[in-house]
mmCIF file of C-alpha atoms and ligand atoms in Angstrom:
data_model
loop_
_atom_site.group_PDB
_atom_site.id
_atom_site.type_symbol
_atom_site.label_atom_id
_atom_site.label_comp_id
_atom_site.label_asym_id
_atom_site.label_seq_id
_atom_site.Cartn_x
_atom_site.Cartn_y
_atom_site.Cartn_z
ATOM 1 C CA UNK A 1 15.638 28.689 0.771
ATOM 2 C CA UNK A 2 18.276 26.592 2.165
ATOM 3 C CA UNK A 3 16.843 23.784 4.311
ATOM 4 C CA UNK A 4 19.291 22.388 6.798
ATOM 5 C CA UNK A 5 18.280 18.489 8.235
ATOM 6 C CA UNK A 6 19.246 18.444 11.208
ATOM 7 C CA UNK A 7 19.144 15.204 12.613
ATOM 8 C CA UNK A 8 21.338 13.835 9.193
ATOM 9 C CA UNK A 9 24.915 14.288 11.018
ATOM 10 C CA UNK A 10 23.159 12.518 13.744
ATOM 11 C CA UNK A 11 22.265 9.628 12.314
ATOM 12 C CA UNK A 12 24.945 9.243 10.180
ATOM 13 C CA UNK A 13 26.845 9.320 13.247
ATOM 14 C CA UNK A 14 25.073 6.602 14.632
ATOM 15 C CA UNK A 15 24.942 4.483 11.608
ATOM 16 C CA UNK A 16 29.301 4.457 11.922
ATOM 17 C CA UNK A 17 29.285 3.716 14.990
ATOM 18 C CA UNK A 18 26.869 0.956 15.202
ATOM 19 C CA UNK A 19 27.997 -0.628 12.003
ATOM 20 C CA UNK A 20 31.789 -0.352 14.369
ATOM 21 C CA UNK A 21 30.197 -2.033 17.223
ATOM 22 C CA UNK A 22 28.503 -4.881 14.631
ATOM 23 C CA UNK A 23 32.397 -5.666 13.515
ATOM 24 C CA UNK A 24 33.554 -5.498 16.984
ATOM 25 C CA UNK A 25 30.186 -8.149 17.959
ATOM 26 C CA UNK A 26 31.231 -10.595 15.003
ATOM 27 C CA UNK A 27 34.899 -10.926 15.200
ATOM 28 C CA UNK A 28 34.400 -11.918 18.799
ATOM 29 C CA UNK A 29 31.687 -14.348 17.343
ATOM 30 C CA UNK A 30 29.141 -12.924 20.129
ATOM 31 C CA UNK A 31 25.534 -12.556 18.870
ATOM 32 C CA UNK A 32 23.360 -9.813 20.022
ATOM 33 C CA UNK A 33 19.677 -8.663 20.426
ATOM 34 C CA UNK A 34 18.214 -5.316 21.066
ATOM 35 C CA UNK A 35 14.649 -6.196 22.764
ATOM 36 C CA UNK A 36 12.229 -3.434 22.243
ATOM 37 C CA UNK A 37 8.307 -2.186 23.618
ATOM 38 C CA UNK A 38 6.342 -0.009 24.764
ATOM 39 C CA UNK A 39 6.923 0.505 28.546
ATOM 40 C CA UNK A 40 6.096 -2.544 30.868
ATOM 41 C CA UNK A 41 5.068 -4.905 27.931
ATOM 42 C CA UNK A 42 7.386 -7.100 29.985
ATOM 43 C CA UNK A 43 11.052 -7.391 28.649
ATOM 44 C CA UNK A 44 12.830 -7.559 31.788
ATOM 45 C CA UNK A 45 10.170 -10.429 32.886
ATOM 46 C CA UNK A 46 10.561 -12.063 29.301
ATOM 47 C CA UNK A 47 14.474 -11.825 29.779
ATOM 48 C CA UNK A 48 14.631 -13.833 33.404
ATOM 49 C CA UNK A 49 12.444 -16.123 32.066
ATOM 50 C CA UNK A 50 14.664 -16.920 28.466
ATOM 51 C CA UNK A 51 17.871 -16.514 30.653
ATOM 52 C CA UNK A 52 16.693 -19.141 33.180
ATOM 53 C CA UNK A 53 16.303 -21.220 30.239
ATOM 54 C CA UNK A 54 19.391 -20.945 28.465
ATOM 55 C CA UNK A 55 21.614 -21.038 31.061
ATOM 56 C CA UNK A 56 24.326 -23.793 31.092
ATOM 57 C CA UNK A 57 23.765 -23.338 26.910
ATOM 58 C CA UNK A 58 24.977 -20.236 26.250
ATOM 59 C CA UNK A 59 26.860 -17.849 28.141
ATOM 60 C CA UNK A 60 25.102 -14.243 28.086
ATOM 61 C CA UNK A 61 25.387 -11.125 28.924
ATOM 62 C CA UNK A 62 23.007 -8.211 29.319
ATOM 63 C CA UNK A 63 22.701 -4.393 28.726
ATOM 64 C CA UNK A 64 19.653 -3.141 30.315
ATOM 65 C CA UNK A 65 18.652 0.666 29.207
ATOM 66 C CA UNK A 66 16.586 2.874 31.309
ATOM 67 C CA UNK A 67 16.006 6.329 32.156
ATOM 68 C CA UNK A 68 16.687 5.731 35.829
ATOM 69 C CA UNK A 69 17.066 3.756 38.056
ATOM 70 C CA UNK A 70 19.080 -0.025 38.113
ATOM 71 C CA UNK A 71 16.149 -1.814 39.211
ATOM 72 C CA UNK A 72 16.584 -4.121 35.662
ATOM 73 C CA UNK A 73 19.949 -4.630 35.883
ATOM 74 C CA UNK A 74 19.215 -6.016 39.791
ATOM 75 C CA UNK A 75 16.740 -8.011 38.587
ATOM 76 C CA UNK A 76 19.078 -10.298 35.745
ATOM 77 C CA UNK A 77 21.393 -10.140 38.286
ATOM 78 C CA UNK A 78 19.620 -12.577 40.257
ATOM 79 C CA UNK A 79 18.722 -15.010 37.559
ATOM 80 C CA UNK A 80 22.952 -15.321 37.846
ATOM 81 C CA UNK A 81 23.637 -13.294 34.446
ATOM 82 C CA UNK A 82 26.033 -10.569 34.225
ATOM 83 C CA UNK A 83 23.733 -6.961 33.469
ATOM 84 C CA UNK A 84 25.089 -3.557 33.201
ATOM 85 C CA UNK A 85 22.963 -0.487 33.390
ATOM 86 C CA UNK A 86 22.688 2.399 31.088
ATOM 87 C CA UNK A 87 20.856 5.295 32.558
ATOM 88 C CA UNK A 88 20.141 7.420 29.524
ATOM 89 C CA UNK A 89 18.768 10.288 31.736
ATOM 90 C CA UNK A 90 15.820 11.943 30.050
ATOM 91 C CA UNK A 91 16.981 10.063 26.454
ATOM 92 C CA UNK A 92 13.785 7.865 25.255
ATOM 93 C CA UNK A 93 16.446 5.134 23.274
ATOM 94 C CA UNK A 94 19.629 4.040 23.579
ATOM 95 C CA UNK A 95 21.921 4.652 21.269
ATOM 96 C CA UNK A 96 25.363 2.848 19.166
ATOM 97 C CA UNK A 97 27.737 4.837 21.400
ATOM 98 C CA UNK A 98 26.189 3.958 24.979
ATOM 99 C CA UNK A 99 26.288 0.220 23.532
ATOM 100 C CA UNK A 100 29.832 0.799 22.762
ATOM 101 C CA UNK A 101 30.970 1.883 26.014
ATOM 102 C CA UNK A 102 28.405 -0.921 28.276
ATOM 103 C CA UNK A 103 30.175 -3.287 25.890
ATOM 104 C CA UNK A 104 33.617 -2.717 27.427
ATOM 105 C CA UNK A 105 32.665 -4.760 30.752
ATOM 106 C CA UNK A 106 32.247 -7.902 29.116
ATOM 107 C CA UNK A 107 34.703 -10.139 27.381
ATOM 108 C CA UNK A 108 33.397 -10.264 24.733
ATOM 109 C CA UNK A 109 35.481 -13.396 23.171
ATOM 110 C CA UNK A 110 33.852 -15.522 26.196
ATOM 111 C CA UNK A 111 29.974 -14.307 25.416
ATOM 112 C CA UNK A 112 27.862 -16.194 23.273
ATOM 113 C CA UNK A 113 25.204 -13.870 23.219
ATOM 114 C CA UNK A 114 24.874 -9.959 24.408
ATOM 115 C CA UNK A 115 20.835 -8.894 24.750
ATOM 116 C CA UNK A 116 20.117 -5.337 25.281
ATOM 117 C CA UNK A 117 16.697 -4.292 27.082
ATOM 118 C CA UNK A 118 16.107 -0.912 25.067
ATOM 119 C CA UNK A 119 14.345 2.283 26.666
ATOM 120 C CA UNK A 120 10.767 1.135 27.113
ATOM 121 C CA UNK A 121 9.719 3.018 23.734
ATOM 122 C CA UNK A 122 7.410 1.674 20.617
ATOM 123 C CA UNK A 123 8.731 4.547 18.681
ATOM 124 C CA UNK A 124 12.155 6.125 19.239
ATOM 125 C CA UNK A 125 14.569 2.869 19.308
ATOM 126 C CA UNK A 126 13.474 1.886 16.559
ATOM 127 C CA UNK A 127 15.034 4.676 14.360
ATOM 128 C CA UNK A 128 18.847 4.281 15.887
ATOM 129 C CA UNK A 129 21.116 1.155 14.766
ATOM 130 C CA UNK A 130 23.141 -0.331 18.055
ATOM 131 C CA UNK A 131 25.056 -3.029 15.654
ATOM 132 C CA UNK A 132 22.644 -5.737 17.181
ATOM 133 C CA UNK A 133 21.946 -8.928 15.120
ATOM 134 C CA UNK A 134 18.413 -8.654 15.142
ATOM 135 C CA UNK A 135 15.671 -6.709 16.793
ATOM 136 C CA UNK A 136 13.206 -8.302 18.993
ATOM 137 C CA UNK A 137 9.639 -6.745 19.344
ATOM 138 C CA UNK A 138 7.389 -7.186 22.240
ATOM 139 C CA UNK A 139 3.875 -6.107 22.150
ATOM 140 C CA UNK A 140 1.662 -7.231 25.762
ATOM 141 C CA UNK A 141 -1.992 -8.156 24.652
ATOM 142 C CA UNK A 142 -2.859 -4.893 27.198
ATOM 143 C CA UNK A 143 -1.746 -2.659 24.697
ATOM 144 C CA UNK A 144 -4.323 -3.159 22.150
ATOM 145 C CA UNK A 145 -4.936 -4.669 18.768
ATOM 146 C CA UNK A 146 -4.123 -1.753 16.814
ATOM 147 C CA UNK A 147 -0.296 -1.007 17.670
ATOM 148 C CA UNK A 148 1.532 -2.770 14.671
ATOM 149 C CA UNK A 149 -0.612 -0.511 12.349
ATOM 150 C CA UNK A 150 -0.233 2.795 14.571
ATOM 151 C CA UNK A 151 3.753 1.912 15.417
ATOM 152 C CA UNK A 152 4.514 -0.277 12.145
ATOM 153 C CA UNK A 153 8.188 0.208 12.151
ATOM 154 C CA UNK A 154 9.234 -1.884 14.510
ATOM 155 C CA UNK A 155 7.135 -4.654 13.740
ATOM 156 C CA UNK A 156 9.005 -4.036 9.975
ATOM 157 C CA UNK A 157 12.345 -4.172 11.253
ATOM 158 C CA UNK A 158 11.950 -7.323 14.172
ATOM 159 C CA UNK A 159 12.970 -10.748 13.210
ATOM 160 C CA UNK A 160 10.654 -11.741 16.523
ATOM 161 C CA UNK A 161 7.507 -10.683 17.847
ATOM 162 C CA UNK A 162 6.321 -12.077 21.630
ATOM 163 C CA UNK A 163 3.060 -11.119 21.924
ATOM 164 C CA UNK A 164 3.372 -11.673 26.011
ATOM 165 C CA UNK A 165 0.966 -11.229 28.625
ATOM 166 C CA UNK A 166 -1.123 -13.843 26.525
ATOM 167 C CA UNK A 167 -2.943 -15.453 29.809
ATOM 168 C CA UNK A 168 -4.962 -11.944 29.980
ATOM 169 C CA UNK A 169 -6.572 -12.649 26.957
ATOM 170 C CA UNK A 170 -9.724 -14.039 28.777
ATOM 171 C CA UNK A 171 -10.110 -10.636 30.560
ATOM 172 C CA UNK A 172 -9.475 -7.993 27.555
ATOM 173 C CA UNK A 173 -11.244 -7.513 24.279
ATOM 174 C CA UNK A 174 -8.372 -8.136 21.780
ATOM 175 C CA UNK A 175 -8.629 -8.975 18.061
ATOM 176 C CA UNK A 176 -5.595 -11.205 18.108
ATOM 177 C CA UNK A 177 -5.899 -12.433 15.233
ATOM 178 C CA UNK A 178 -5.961 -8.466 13.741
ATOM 179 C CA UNK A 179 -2.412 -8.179 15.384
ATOM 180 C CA UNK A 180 -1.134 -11.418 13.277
ATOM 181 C CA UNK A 181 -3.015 -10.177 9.951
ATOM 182 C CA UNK A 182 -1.301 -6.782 10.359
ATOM 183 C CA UNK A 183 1.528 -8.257 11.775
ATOM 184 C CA UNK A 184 2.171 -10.350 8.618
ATOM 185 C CA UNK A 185 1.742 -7.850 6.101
ATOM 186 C CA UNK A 186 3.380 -5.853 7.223
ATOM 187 C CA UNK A 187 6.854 -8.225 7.755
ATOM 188 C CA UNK A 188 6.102 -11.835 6.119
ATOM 189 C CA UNK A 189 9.390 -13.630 7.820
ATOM 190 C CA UNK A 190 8.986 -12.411 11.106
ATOM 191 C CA UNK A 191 8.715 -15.054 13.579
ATOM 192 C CA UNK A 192 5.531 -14.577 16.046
ATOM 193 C CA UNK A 193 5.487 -16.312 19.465
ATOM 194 C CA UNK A 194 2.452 -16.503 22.368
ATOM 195 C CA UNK A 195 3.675 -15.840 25.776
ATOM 196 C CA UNK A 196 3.032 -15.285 29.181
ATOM 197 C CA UNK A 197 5.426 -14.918 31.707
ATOM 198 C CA UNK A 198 2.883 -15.397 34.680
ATOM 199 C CA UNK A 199 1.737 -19.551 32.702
ATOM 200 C CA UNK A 200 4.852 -20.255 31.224
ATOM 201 C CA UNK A 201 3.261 -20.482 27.804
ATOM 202 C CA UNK A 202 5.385 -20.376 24.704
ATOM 203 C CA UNK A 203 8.432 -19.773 26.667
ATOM 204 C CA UNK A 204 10.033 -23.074 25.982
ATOM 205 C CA UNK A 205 9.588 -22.852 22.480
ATOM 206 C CA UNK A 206 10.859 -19.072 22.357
ATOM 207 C CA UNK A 207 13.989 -20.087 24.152
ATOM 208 C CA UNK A 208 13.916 -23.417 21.605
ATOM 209 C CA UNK A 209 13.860 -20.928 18.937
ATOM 210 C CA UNK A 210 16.740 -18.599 20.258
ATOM 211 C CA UNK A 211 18.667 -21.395 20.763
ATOM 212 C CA UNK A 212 18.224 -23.189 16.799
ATOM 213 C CA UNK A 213 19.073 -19.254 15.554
ATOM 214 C CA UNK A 214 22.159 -19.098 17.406
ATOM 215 C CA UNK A 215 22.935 -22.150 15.733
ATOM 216 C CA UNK A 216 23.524 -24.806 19.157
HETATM 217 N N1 GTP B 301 -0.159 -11.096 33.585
HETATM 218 C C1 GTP B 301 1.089 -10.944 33.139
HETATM 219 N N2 GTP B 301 1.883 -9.979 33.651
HETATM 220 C C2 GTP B 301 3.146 -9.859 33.163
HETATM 221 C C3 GTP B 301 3.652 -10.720 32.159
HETATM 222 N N3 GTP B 301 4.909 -10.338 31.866
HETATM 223 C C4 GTP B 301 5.195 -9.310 32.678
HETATM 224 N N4 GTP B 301 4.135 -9.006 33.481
HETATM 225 C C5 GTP B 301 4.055 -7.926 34.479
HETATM 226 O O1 GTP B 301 4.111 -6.680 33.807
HETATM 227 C C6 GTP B 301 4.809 -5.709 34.592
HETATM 228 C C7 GTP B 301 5.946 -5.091 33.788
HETATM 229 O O2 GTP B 301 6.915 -6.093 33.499
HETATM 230 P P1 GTP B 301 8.435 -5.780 33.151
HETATM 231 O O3 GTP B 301 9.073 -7.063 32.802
HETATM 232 O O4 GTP B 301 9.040 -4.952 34.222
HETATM 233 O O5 GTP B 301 8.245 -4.877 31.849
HETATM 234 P P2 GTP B 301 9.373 -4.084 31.010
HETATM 235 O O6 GTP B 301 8.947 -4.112 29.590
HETATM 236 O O7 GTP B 301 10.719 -4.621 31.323
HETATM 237 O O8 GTP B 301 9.211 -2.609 31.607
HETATM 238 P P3 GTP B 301 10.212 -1.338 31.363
HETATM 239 O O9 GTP B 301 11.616 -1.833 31.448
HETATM 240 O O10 GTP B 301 9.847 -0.400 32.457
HETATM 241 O O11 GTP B 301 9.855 -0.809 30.003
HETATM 242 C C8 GTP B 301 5.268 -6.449 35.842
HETATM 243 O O12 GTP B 301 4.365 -6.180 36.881
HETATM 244 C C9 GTP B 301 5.237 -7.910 35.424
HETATM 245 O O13 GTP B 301 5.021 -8.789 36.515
HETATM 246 C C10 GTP B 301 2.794 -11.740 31.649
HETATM 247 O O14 GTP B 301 3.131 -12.514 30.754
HETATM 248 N N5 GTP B 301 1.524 -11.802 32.172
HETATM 249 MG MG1 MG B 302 12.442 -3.611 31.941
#
């Protein structure tokens, strides 16, 4: 019985084009990120908060993804930072093709640094390449202690965890340090931060941090 896969053509499609877009990203010496959670674990919040922070550093850009509606790209608007918006229309992740054609409005050769919001998905965005630099996970303490060992790829694959909403942690019963144990096993080098976009907590350092990896 012949077997036919499928999604193969798909991905391998994907793979081309995202390892196009990573040449395109590094001869214009532009660094990128491609932020990814479950929905409302608080990327766009995380985002206003880092860009606030960087600005007058770096210049940046931003790709937000969604299924509707521009709300995210309104909101990094008015933190002053370029955003377009990719409505993906029923699609759960974005993919190395959309990134290629949001990429065209920026000039590329005058951005430091290009972060993409993904689809808010634990599962899906994972699996498709966009020619980003490094993936960055965010899990909200809300969620629950047991998501890196239900969803482990994408705490595989991140260089950076935020573990954000951390200033609920005196209303919710969450093992936190289960999240770091699994967290750690399950990726050794990935960087973990605490954060909390409501206290400020951790944000200074993450935005220290972004800033040392981009090499300023
Ligand atoms: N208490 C608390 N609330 C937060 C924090 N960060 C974000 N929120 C809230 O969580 C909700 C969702 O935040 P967003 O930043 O829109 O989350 P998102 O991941 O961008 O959501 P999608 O793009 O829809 O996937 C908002 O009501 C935020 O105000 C935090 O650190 N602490
Ligand atoms: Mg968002």
């Amino acid at each position: 019985v012949a077997v036919i896969d499928v999604n193969r053509p798909v991905m391998e499609a994907n793979q081309n084009l995202a390892a196009k877009n990573r040449r395109r990203f590094q001869a214009a010496g532009t660094k990128t990120l491609n932020l990814i959670s479950s929905p409302g674990a608080g990327k766009t919040s995380l985002l206003e908060k880092t860009l606030q922070r960087l600005k007058g550093r770096l210049s940046c850009g931003v790709v937000e993804g969604d299924i509707q509606t521009s709300e995210d790209a309104e909101r990094i608007a008015s933190v002053g930072v370029k955003a377009v918006q990719i409505e993906t229309m029923g699609a759960c992740h974005l993919d190395a093709a959309m990134i290629e054609r949001a990429s065209q409005a920026f000039d590329l050769q005058k951005l430091d640094l290009l972060i993409i919001e993904n689809v808010g998905n634990l599962v899906c965005p994972v699996d498709f390449d966009l020619g980003e630099d490094m993936k960055v996970a965010v899990l909200s303490l809300p969620e629950g202690d047991d998501k890196p060992s239900k969803y482990p790829l994408l705490f595989k694959e991140a260089g950076v965890l935020l573990i954000n909403k951390i200033d609920l942690q005196p209303y919710l019963e969450v093992d936190l340090e289960r999240i770091h144990k699994v967290v750690q096993q399950l990726n050794p080098g990935i960087k973990v931060f605490h954060t909390s976009c409501k206290t400020g907590q951790g944000l200074d350092d993450w935005a220290g941090w972004l800033l040392d990896w981009m090499g300023t």
